[in-house]
mmCIF file of C-alpha atoms in Angstrom:
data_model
loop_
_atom_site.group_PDB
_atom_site.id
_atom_site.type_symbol
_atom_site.label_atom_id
_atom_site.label_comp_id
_atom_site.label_asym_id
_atom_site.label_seq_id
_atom_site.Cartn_x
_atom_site.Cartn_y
_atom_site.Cartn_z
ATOM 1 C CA UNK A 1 -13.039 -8.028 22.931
ATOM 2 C CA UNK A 2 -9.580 -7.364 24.541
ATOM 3 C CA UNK A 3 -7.533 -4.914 21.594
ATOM 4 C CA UNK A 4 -4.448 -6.550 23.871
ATOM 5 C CA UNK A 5 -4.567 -9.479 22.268
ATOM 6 C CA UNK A 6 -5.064 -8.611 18.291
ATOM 7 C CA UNK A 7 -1.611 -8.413 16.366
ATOM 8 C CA UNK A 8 -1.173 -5.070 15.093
ATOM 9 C CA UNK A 9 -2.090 -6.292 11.488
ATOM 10 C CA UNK A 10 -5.740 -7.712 12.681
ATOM 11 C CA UNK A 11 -5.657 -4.373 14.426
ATOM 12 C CA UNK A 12 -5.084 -2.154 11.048
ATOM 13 C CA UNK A 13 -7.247 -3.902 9.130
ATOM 14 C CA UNK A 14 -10.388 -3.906 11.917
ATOM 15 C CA UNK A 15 -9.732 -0.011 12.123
ATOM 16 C CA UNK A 16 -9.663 0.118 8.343
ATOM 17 C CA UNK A 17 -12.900 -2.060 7.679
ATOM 18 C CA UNK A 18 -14.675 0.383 9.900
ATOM 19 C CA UNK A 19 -13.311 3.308 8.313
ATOM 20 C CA UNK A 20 -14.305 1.699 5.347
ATOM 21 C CA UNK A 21 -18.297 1.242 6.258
ATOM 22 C CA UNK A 22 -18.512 4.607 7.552
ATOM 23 C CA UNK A 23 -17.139 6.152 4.089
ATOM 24 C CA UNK A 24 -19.431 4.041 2.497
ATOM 25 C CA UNK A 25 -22.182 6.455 2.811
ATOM 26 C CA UNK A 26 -20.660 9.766 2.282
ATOM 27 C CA UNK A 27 -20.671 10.748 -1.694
ATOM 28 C CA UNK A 28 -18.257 8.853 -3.825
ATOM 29 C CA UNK A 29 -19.597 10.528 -6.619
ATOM 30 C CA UNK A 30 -21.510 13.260 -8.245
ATOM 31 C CA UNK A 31 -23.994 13.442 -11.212
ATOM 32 C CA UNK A 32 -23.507 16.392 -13.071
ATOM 33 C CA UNK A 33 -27.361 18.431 -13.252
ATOM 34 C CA UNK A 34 -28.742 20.550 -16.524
ATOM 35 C CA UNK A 35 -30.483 23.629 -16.402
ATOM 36 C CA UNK A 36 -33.645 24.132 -15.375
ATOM 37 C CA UNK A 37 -35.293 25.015 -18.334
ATOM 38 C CA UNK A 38 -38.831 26.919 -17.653
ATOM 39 C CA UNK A 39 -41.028 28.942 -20.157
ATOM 40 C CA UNK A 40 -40.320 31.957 -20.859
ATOM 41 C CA UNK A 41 -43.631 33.360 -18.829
ATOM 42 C CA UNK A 42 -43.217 31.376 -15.621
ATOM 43 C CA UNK A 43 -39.467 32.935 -15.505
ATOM 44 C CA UNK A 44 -40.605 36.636 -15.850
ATOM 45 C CA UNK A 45 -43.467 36.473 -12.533
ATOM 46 C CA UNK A 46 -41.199 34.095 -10.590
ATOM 47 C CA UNK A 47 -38.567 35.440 -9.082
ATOM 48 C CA UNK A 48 -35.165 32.793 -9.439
ATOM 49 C CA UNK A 49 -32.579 35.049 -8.439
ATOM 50 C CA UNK A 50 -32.061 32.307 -4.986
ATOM 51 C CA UNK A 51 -32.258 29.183 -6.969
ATOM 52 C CA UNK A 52 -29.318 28.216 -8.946
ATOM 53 C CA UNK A 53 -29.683 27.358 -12.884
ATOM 54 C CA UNK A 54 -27.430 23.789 -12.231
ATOM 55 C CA UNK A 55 -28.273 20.864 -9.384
ATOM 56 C CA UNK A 56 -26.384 18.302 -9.032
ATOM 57 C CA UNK A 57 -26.598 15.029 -7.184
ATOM 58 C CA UNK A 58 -24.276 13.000 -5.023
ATOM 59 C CA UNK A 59 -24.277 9.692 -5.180
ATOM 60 C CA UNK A 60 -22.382 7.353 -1.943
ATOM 61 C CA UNK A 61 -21.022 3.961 -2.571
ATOM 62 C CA UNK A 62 -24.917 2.244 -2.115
ATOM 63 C CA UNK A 63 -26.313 4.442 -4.582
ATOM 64 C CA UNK A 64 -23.633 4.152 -7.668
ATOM 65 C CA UNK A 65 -24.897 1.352 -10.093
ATOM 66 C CA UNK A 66 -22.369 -1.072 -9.393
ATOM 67 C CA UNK A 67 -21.706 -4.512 -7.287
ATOM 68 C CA UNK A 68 -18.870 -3.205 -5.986
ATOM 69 C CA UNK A 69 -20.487 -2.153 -2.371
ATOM 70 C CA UNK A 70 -21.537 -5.790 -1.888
ATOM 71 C CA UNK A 71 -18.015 -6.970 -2.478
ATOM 72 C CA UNK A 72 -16.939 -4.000 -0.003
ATOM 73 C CA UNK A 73 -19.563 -5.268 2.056
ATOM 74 C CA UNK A 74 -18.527 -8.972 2.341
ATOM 75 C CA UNK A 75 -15.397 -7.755 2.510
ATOM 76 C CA UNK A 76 -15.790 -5.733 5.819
ATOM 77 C CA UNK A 77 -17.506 -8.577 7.103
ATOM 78 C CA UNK A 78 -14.828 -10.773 6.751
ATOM 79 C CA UNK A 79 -11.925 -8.899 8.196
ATOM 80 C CA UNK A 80 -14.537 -7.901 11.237
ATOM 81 C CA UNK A 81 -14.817 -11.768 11.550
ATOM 82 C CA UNK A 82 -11.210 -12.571 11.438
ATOM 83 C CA UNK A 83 -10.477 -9.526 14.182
ATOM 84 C CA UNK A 84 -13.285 -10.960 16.311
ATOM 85 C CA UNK A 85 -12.244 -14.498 16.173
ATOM 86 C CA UNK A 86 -8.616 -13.579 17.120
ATOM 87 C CA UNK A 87 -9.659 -11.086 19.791
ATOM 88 C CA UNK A 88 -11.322 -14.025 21.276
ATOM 89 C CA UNK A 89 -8.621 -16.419 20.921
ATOM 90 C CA UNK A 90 -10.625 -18.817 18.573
ATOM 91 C CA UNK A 91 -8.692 -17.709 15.117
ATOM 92 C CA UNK A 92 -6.198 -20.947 15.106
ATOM 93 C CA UNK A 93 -4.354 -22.096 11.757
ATOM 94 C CA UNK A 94 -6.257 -24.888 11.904
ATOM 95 C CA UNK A 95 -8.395 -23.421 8.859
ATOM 96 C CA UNK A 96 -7.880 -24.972 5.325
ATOM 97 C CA UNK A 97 -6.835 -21.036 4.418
ATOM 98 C CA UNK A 98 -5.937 -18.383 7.361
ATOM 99 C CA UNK A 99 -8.181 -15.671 7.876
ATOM 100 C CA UNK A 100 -5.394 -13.233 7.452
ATOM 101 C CA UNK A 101 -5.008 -14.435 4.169
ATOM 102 C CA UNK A 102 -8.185 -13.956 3.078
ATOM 103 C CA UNK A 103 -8.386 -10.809 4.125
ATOM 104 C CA UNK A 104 -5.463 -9.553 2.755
ATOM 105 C CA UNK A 105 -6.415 -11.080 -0.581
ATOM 106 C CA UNK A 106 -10.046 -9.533 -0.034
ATOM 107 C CA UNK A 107 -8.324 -6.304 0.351
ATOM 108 C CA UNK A 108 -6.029 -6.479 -2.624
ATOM 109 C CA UNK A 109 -8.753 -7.091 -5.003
ATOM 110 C CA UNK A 110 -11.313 -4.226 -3.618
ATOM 111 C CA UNK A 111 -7.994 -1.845 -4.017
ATOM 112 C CA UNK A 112 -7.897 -2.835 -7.463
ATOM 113 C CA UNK A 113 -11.671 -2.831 -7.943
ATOM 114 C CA UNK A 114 -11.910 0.847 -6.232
ATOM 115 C CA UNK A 115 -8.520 2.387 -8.368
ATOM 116 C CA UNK A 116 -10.097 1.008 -11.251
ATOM 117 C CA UNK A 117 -13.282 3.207 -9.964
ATOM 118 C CA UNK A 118 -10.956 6.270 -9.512
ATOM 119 C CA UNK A 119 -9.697 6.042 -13.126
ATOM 120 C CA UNK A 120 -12.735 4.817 -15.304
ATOM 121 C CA UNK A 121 -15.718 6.835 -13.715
ATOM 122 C CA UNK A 122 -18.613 6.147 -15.779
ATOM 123 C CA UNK A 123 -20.642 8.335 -17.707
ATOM 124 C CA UNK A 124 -20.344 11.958 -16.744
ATOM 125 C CA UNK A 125 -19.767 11.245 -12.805
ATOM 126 C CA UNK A 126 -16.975 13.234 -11.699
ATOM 127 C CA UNK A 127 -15.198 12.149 -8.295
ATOM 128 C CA UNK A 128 -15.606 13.164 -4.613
ATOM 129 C CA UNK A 129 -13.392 12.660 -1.867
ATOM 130 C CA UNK A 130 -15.548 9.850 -0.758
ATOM 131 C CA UNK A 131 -13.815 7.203 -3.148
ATOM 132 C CA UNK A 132 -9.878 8.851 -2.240
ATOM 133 C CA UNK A 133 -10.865 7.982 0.684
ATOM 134 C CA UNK A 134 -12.852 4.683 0.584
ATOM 135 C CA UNK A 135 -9.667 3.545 -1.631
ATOM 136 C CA UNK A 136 -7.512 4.347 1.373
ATOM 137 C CA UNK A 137 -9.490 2.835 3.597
ATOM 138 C CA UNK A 138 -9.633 -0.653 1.172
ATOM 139 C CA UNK A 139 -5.946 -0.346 1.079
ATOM 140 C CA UNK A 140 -5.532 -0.617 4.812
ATOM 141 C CA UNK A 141 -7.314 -3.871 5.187
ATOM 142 C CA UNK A 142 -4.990 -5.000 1.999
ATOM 143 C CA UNK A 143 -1.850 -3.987 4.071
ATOM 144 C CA UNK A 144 -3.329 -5.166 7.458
ATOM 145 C CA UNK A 145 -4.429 -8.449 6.425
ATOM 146 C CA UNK A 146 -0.638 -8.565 4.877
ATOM 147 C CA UNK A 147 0.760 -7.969 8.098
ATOM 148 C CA UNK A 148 -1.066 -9.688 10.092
ATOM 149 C CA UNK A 149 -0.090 -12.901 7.755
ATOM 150 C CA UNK A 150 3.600 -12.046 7.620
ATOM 151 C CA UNK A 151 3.326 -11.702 11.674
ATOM 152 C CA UNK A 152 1.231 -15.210 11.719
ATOM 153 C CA UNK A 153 4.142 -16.934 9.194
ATOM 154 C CA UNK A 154 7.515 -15.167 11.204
ATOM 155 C CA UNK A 155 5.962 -16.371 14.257
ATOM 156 C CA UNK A 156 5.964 -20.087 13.125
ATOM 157 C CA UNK A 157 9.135 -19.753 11.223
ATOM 158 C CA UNK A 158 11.562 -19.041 14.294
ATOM 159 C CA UNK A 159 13.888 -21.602 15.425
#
């Protein structure tokens, strides 16, 4: 794949769908833990004064109970399909709908689907930087696939 030949939109949104897959799997979120609670005799002949009273777990974008990492998924796959085909020259306007377009639309919607993660976390989950920035990340392939449509439409449009 020559980078020379991908618009700087295709080029945004390839760098941000990889981004995106990598941040998958560092904690988007983290379940709150509860004290250990032992009996009173196992506490005084143990000695606990190295383990902490709270654990906690963190929980990546696989792991939270949700279908939204298969619609990050297909939409990574996408976008890396639409930089591919134009790297190799194949991604004409031939197509019923442009590739750009779907991937900027593809974006849009997994920006909306991860804010609405930001501000309705369920249960006791609190947030980790994982899902800041997995929502930047979502946003870039929004605004790349934008640009790279805009570039695709100017480019026809000149007289």
């Amino acid at each position: 794949m020559a980078a020379g030949r991908l618009s700087q939109g295709r080029l945004i949104a390839g760098v941000a769908a990889v981004l995106l897959f990598i941040l998958m799997f560092i904690p988007w979120f983290e379940i709150p833990g509860v004290e250990a609670q032992l009996p009173e005799e196992v506490t005084s002949s143990v000695d606990l004064s190295g383990t902490p009273g709270i654990e906690s777990q963190s929980v990546n974008a696989w792991e939270a109970e949700n279908p939204l990492d298969v619609y990050l998924l297909i939409t990574i796959l996408i976008t890396l399909a639409g930089v591919a085909l134009a790297a190799t020259g194949r991604g004409g306007s031939a197509t019923l709908m442009p590739l750009s377009a779907v991937t900027f639309l593809l974006g849009a919607i997994g920006t909306i689907q991860v804010l609405y993660q930001v501000f309705d976390v369920p249960g006791d989950l609190t947030r980790k930087v994982g899902l800041f920035l997995g929502l930047i990340a979502v946003a870039g392939i929004a605004v790349g696939g934008y640009l790279s449509m805009s570039e695709e439409g100017g480019a026809g449009e000149r007289y």
